[in-house]
Amino acid sequence: MTTTILLLALAALVILVYMGKTYGGIVTATGFIFYAWYDMGPEDMAFFKLCAWVAATVAVVVAIPALRQKIISRPMMKIARKTLPSMGETEKIALDAGSVWFDGDLFSGSPDWRKLMAYDFKKLTAEEQAFIDGPTEELCAMIDDWQIAQERDLPKPVWDFIKKHKFLGMVIPKEFGGLGFSAIAHSEVITRISSRSVTAGVTIMVPNSLGPGELLTHYGTKEQKEHYLPRLAVGKEIPCFALTEPHAGSDAASMRSVGTVCKGKFEGKEVVGIKLNFNKRYITLAPIATVLGMAFKLYDPDKLLGDKEDLGITCALIPRETKGVTIGNRHDPMGLPFMNGPIQGEDVFIPMDWIIGGAEYAGKGWMMLMEQLAAGRGISLPSLSVSAVEVGVRAIGAYGNVREQFGIPISRMEGVRETAASIAGHAYFMDAVRRMTCAAVDMGERPSVATAIAKAYLTEGMRKSVNDAMDIQGGAAICRGPKNIFARGYDGIPIGITVEGSNTLTRSMIIFGQGAVRCHPYMQNMVRGLTDNDVAMFDAAMSGFTNHMAKNTVRSFVYGITGGMFITPPKGSKKQAKAYKRLTHLSTNFALLADMALISMGGSLKQKEHISGRFADALSWMFICASALKRFHDDGHKAAHKPLLDWTLAYGMKHIEEALHGITRNMPSRVVGLTAHALIFPFGRRYELPCDKLVSKIADSLFDPESSVRDDLTGEIFIPSANEPSLGMLEAAFKAVTAAAPIRKKVDKARRHGKIVKADVPTMANKAKELGLIDDKELKQILAAEAARDSAVQVDNFDYKAYSNMR
């Protein structure tokens, strides 16, 4: 009887912890223990009395907040202060910036799939769609990327068109003369233009991202908005924003540009203003900018503004012609000729009302930048990345059928098919992530962790997929000229990888470093409780943390040994139920491992970038898989897209599992690592990369002219006309070869039967005509198709003089 009661106590504890009621489980188990006391023999009574009273004491302490705070929380605060690293003001601002969205669900271990699937993501308005179908298409048709590369700038007609149609004012509200577009419309425009020219895409994305327009819209004074925003919208003012310096790159907060509050002459009057000295570099649009957004550290040594000397990072607007500003030189970022260059300033005096937001926003620049970066980082570079990969899908889907080697289209070769399937899979999930992050911004969120994931992992996806596409195209991909499809996009890859926080830093420090505080359901309040010496806040957060970790410990183990039997997928997802269950299990494993790392390593986790990088991988691939599931759901569960979804899930879950396995193997404490491994991988690892059968399905759909998949995956990019070199010519050849395929079959059949000797296709086609196997019309059609094929596989060449002048 005693054994039964004790087993009931254990079962009650496990069940209640699984349900997230850890303290309730302790109290209930204690009750069972006391009940068992009465069924105890005299020989066991003394030891059992001791255990029962210890359990009762623990139950009382943890159940009564006042006691718990005095006996447990206060001592724990002292320990935690020694363990956790000190946090500077800029770091606090960065951690507080933005908001938590579905990334928080994934971090918690209990993602609410019903909530995600119920979100009604914003669609393009009729006005936005008309802009994409009209001015955006017109602009793309005007752009000649080879011409831009040679002339080292956008042609004047292109600049005029951009300004006239307010491409530089997409984020500026209509009331100030801008277009007032949604995030998804902004992204669609950037994606389409970038597919035509990276230089044009960057030129347009920068004023619509982190810059004066965005900062003025959210923080500017009434006078600043009314003066600048209408002029920025139509290109009368060209903005740039100067943040990066020689000694402050990804660590922008360590900038050395300094402003000192002082008195000086402005327009003939003595006023309180700021004397600035700065040295900025890598500033896009700087060579042609008429108004400079400037970030600097502001000091008030004479306390003209108040009692504080170190006011902090501040942002101001400075007209180009201001005395002391040196501007105009250009950098050459990977040979891409978008305007980019340095800015210097020596003893530049500006009035206080040039601070964005006015004097009251002195020292609030870092907050402004972090808040806007939390949103903008998820739009510009992810859109450019998606455009590059979709161009790869479009080109390789056509090239695989047009290009023949060893007497067959290369689309039949398994090595080509495997690589092409990877490009298609990346295109599917990358666009899903782009849609997801844009939707969050359009919902009013500033999801700093989610947008960091989008920036880092989509630019990495671009790097892999463009390289893969060039590998398939071979020599034609590496010879520059008007016919080259990939060279300029390839040149732009390192730029996307580097800017807005290098991917190395974003992966190893930002995603999990920020996520551990922002996305964790209790960590931020624990840190605030410590910072503010608020015992009640710390106690509530620590209690929640304990309950959270205990719950995920039980769930992780139970899910592992039952295969997720007790996980309930969202309604209407029967065919994807396994995917939802597996991702929930992986999310639970991630949450448990994160808690174990936070407890065992404390503040030293901040320096364990190998570990935090793997956590970033796991969290990011969970977000990517969730985005793909949401896309499949919102697209109406298209059967043709199911292999792409399955490929994404297999590829993503394998990466998640490997990341978690790497963490358990490399925990500084082997006891913690082995314990975590036993809980998370009770039967070892279980996931595999996409199988050959799945790869074959995707390749079939990509290379099949009758399939809609190629069009579905490339709906956001510009398709050039047939008379243009590069992609336009390849598209025309693909259509011609496809149309002539039945005639080619007749010719090939005659060759196999020995009626025609093997030769080049035009020779065999003429022989087939002589034998009456095809008619005149068919002969003309197949010869035209072969001529188009021949043109499409040619590469550019230049005479000595032309080559010497080529850029």
Coordinates of N, CA, C and O in Angstrom, one line a residue, residues 343-419:
I343 N 32.2 59.9 -45.3 CA 31.8 61.3 -44.9 C 32.7 61.7 -43.7 O 32.8 60.9 -42.7
Q344 N 33.3 62.9 -43.8 CA 34.1 63.4 -42.7 C 33.5 64.8 -42.3 O 32.9 65.5 -43.1
G345 N 33.7 65.1 -41.0 CA 33.3 66.4 -40.6 C 34.3 66.9 -39.5 O 34.6 66.2 -38.6
E346 N 34.6 68.2 -39.6 CA 35.6 68.8 -38.6 C 35.0 70.1 -38.1 O 34.7 71.0 -38.9
D347 N 34.7 70.1 -36.8 CA 34.2 71.3 -36.2 C 32.9 71.8 -36.9 O 32.7 73.0 -37.2
V348 N 32.0 70.9 -37.2 CA 30.7 71.2 -37.8 C 29.7 71.6 -36.8 O 29.4 70.9 -35.9
F349 N 29.3 72.9 -36.8 CA 28.4 73.4 -35.8 C 27.0 73.4 -36.4 O 26.7 73.8 -37.5
I350 N 26.1 72.7 -35.6 CA 24.7 72.6 -35.9 C 23.8 73.1 -34.8 O 24.2 72.9 -33.6
P351 N 22.6 73.7 -35.0 CA 21.7 74.1 -34.0 C 21.0 72.8 -33.4 O 21.0 71.8 -34.0
M352 N 20.5 73.0 -32.2 CA 19.9 71.9 -31.5 C 18.7 71.3 -32.2 O 18.4 70.1 -32.1
D353 N 18.0 72.2 -32.9 CA 16.8 71.7 -33.6 C 17.1 70.9 -34.9 O 16.1 70.4 -35.6
W354 N 18.3 70.6 -35.2 CA 18.7 69.7 -36.2 C 18.7 68.2 -35.7 O 18.8 67.3 -36.5
I355 N 18.7 68.1 -34.4 CA 18.5 66.7 -33.8 C 17.2 66.1 -34.3 O 16.1 66.8 -34.2
I356 N 17.2 64.9 -34.7 CA 15.9 64.3 -35.1 C 15.0 64.2 -33.9 O 15.4 63.5 -32.9
G357 N 13.9 64.8 -33.9 CA 13.0 64.9 -32.8 C 13.2 66.1 -31.9 O 12.4 66.3 -30.9
G358 N 14.2 66.9 -32.2 CA 14.5 68.1 -31.4 C 15.3 67.8 -30.2 O 15.7 66.6 -30.0
A359 N 15.5 68.8 -29.4 CA 16.5 68.7 -28.3 C 16.0 67.6 -27.3 O 16.9 67.0 -26.6
E360 N 14.7 67.4 -27.2 CA 14.3 66.4 -26.2 C 14.7 65.0 -26.6 O 14.6 64.0 -25.8
Y361 N 15.1 64.8 -27.8 CA 15.6 63.4 -28.3 C 17.1 63.4 -28.2 O 17.7 62.4 -28.8
A362 N 17.8 64.3 -27.6 CA 19.2 64.2 -27.4 C 19.5 63.0 -26.6 O 18.9 62.8 -25.5
G363 N 20.4 62.1 -27.0 CA 20.8 60.9 -26.3 C 19.9 59.8 -26.5 O 20.1 58.7 -26.0
K364 N 18.8 59.9 -27.3 CA 17.9 58.8 -27.6 C 18.1 58.1 -28.9 O 17.3 57.4 -29.4
G365 N 19.2 58.5 -29.6 CA 19.5 58.0 -30.9 C 19.6 56.5 -31.0 O 19.2 55.8 -32.0
W366 N 20.3 55.8 -30.0 CA 20.5 54.4 -30.0 C 19.1 53.7 -29.9 O 18.9 52.7 -30.6
M367 N 18.3 54.2 -29.1 CA 16.9 53.6 -29.0 C 16.2 53.7 -30.4 O 15.6 52.8 -30.8
M368 N 16.3 54.9 -31.0 CA 15.6 55.1 -32.3 C 16.2 54.1 -33.3 O 15.4 53.5 -34.1
L369 N 17.5 54.0 -33.4 CA 18.1 53.1 -34.4 C 17.7 51.6 -34.1 O 17.4 50.9 -35.1
M370 N 17.8 51.2 -32.9 CA 17.5 49.8 -32.6 C 16.0 49.5 -32.9 O 15.7 48.4 -33.4
E371 N 15.1 50.4 -32.6 CA 13.7 50.2 -32.8 C 13.4 50.1 -34.3 O 12.7 49.2 -34.8
Q372 N 14.0 50.9 -35.1 CA 13.8 50.9 -36.6 C 14.5 49.7 -37.2 O 14.0 49.1 -38.2
L373 N 15.7 49.4 -36.7 CA 16.4 48.3 -37.3 C 15.7 47.0 -37.0 O 15.7 46.0 -37.8
A374 N 15.0 46.9 -35.9 CA 14.2 45.7 -35.5 C 13.2 45.4 -36.6 O 12.8 44.2 -36.8
A375 N 12.7 46.4 -37.3 CA 11.7 46.1 -38.4 C 12.4 46.1 -39.8 O 12.3 45.1 -40.5
G376 N 13.2 47.1 -40.1 CA 13.8 47.3 -41.4 C 14.7 46.2 -41.8 O 14.8 45.8 -43.0
R377 N 15.4 45.6 -40.8 CA 16.4 44.5 -41.1 C 15.7 43.3 -41.7 O 16.3 42.5 -42.5
G378 N 14.4 43.2 -41.5 CA 13.6 42.0 -42.0 C 13.0 42.2 -43.4 O 12.3 41.3 -43.9
I379 N 13.3 43.4 -44.0 CA 12.7 43.7 -45.3 C 13.7 43.8 -46.4 O 13.6 43.1 -47.4
S380 N 14.6 44.7 -46.3 CA 15.5 45.0 -47.4 C 16.4 43.9 -47.9 O 16.2 43.4 -49.0
L381 N 17.3 43.4 -47.1 CA 18.2 42.4 -47.5 C 17.5 41.0 -47.7 O 17.9 40.3 -48.6
P382 N 16.5 40.6 -46.9 CA 15.8 39.4 -47.2 C 15.1 39.5 -48.6 O 15.1 38.5 -49.3
S383 N 14.6 40.7 -48.9 CA 13.9 40.8 -50.3 C 15.0 40.6 -51.4 O 14.7 40.0 -52.4
L384 N 16.1 41.3 -51.2 CA 17.2 41.1 -52.2 C 17.6 39.7 -52.3 O 17.8 39.1 -53.4
S385 N 17.7 39.0 -51.2 CA 18.1 37.6 -51.2 C 17.1 36.7 -51.9 O 17.5 35.8 -52.7
V386 N 15.8 36.9 -51.6 CA 14.8 36.1 -52.3 C 14.9 36.4 -53.8 O 14.7 35.4 -54.6
S387 N 15.1 37.6 -54.2 CA 15.2 37.9 -55.7 C 16.3 37.1 -56.3 O 16.1 36.6 -57.4
A388 N 17.4 37.0 -55.7 CA 18.6 36.3 -56.3 C 18.3 34.8 -56.4 O 18.6 34.2 -57.4
V389 N 17.7 34.3 -55.4 CA 17.4 32.8 -55.5 C 16.3 32.5 -56.5 O 16.3 31.5 -57.2
E390 N 15.3 33.4 -56.6 CA 14.2 33.2 -57.6 C 14.8 33.3 -59.0 O 14.3 32.6 -59.9
V391 N 15.7 34.2 -59.2 CA 16.4 34.3 -60.5 C 17.1 33.0 -60.8 O 17.0 32.5 -61.9
G392 N 17.7 32.4 -59.8 CA 18.4 31.1 -59.9 C 17.4 30.0 -60.3 O 17.7 29.2 -61.2
V393 N 16.2 30.0 -59.7 CA 15.2 29.0 -60.0 C 14.7 29.2 -61.4 O 14.6 28.2 -62.2
R394 N 14.5 30.4 -61.8 CA 13.9 30.7 -63.1 C 15.0 30.3 -64.2 O 14.6 29.7 -65.2
A395 N 16.2 30.7 -64.0 CA 17.2 30.4 -65.0 C 17.6 28.9 -65.1 O 17.7 28.4 -66.2
I396 N 17.7 28.3 -63.9 CA 18.2 26.9 -64.0 C 17.0 26.0 -64.5 O 17.3 25.0 -65.1
G397 N 15.8 26.3 -64.1 CA 14.6 25.6 -64.6 C 14.6 25.6 -66.2 O 14.3 24.6 -66.8
A398 N 15.0 26.7 -66.8 CA 15.1 26.8 -68.2 C 16.4 26.2 -68.8 O 16.3 25.4 -69.7
Y399 N 17.5 26.6 -68.1 CA 18.8 26.1 -68.6 C 18.9 24.6 -68.6 O 19.5 24.0 -69.5
G400 N 18.3 23.9 -67.6 CA 18.4 22.5 -67.5 C 17.8 21.8 -68.7 O 18.2 20.7 -69.1
N401 N 16.8 22.4 -69.4 CA 16.2 21.9 -70.5 C 16.9 22.3 -71.8 O 16.9 21.6 -72.8
V402 N 17.4 23.5 -71.8 CA 18.0 24.1 -73.0 C 19.4 23.5 -73.2 O 19.8 23.1 -74.3
R403 N 20.2 23.4 -72.2 CA 21.6 22.9 -72.2 C 21.6 21.4 -72.3 O 21.0 20.7 -71.5
E404 N 22.3 20.9 -73.4 CA 22.5 19.5 -73.5 C 24.0 19.1 -73.5 O 24.8 19.8 -74.0
Q405 N 24.2 18.0 -72.8 CA 25.6 17.4 -72.7 C 25.4 15.9 -72.8 O 24.4 15.3 -72.2
F406 N 26.4 15.2 -73.5 CA 26.3 13.8 -73.6 C 25.0 13.3 -74.3 O 24.5 12.2 -74.0
G407 N 24.5 14.2 -75.1 CA 23.3 13.9 -75.9 C 22.0 14.0 -75.2 O 20.9 13.6 -75.7
I408 N 22.0 14.5 -73.9 CA 20.7 14.6 -73.2 C 20.7 16.0 -72.5 O 21.7 16.6 -72.2
P409 N 19.5 16.5 -72.2 CA 19.4 17.7 -71.4 C 20.0 17.5 -70.0 O 19.8 16.4 -69.5
I410 N 20.7 18.4 -69.5 CA 21.4 18.3 -68.2 C 20.3 18.1 -67.1 O 20.7 17.7 -66.0
S411 N 19.1 18.5 -67.4 CA 18.0 18.3 -66.4 C 17.8 16.8 -66.0 O 17.1 16.5 -65.0
R412 N 18.3 15.9 -66.8 CA 18.1 14.5 -66.5 C 19.3 13.9 -65.7 O 19.2 12.8 -65.2
M413 N 20.3 14.7 -65.5 CA 21.5 14.2 -64.7 C 21.2 14.4 -63.2 O 20.9 15.5 -62.7
E414 N 21.4 13.3 -62.4 CA 21.0 13.4 -61.0 C 21.8 14.4 -60.2 O 21.3 15.0 -59.3
G415 N 23.1 14.6 -60.6 CA 23.8 15.6 -59.9 C 23.3 17.0 -60.0 O 23.1 17.8 -59.1
V416 N 22.8 17.3 -61.3 CA 22.2 18.6 -61.5 C 20.8 18.7 -60.9 O 20.5 19.7 -60.3
R417 N 20.1 17.6 -60.9 CA 18.8 17.6 -60.3 C 18.8 17.8 -58.8 O 18.0 18.5 -58.2
E418 N 19.8 17.2 -58.1 CA 19.9 17.4 -56.7 C 20.2 18.8 -56.3 O 19.6 19.4 -55.4
T419 N 21.1 19.4 -57.0 CA 21.4 20.8 -56.8 C 20.3 21.7 -57.1 O 20.0 22.7 -56.4

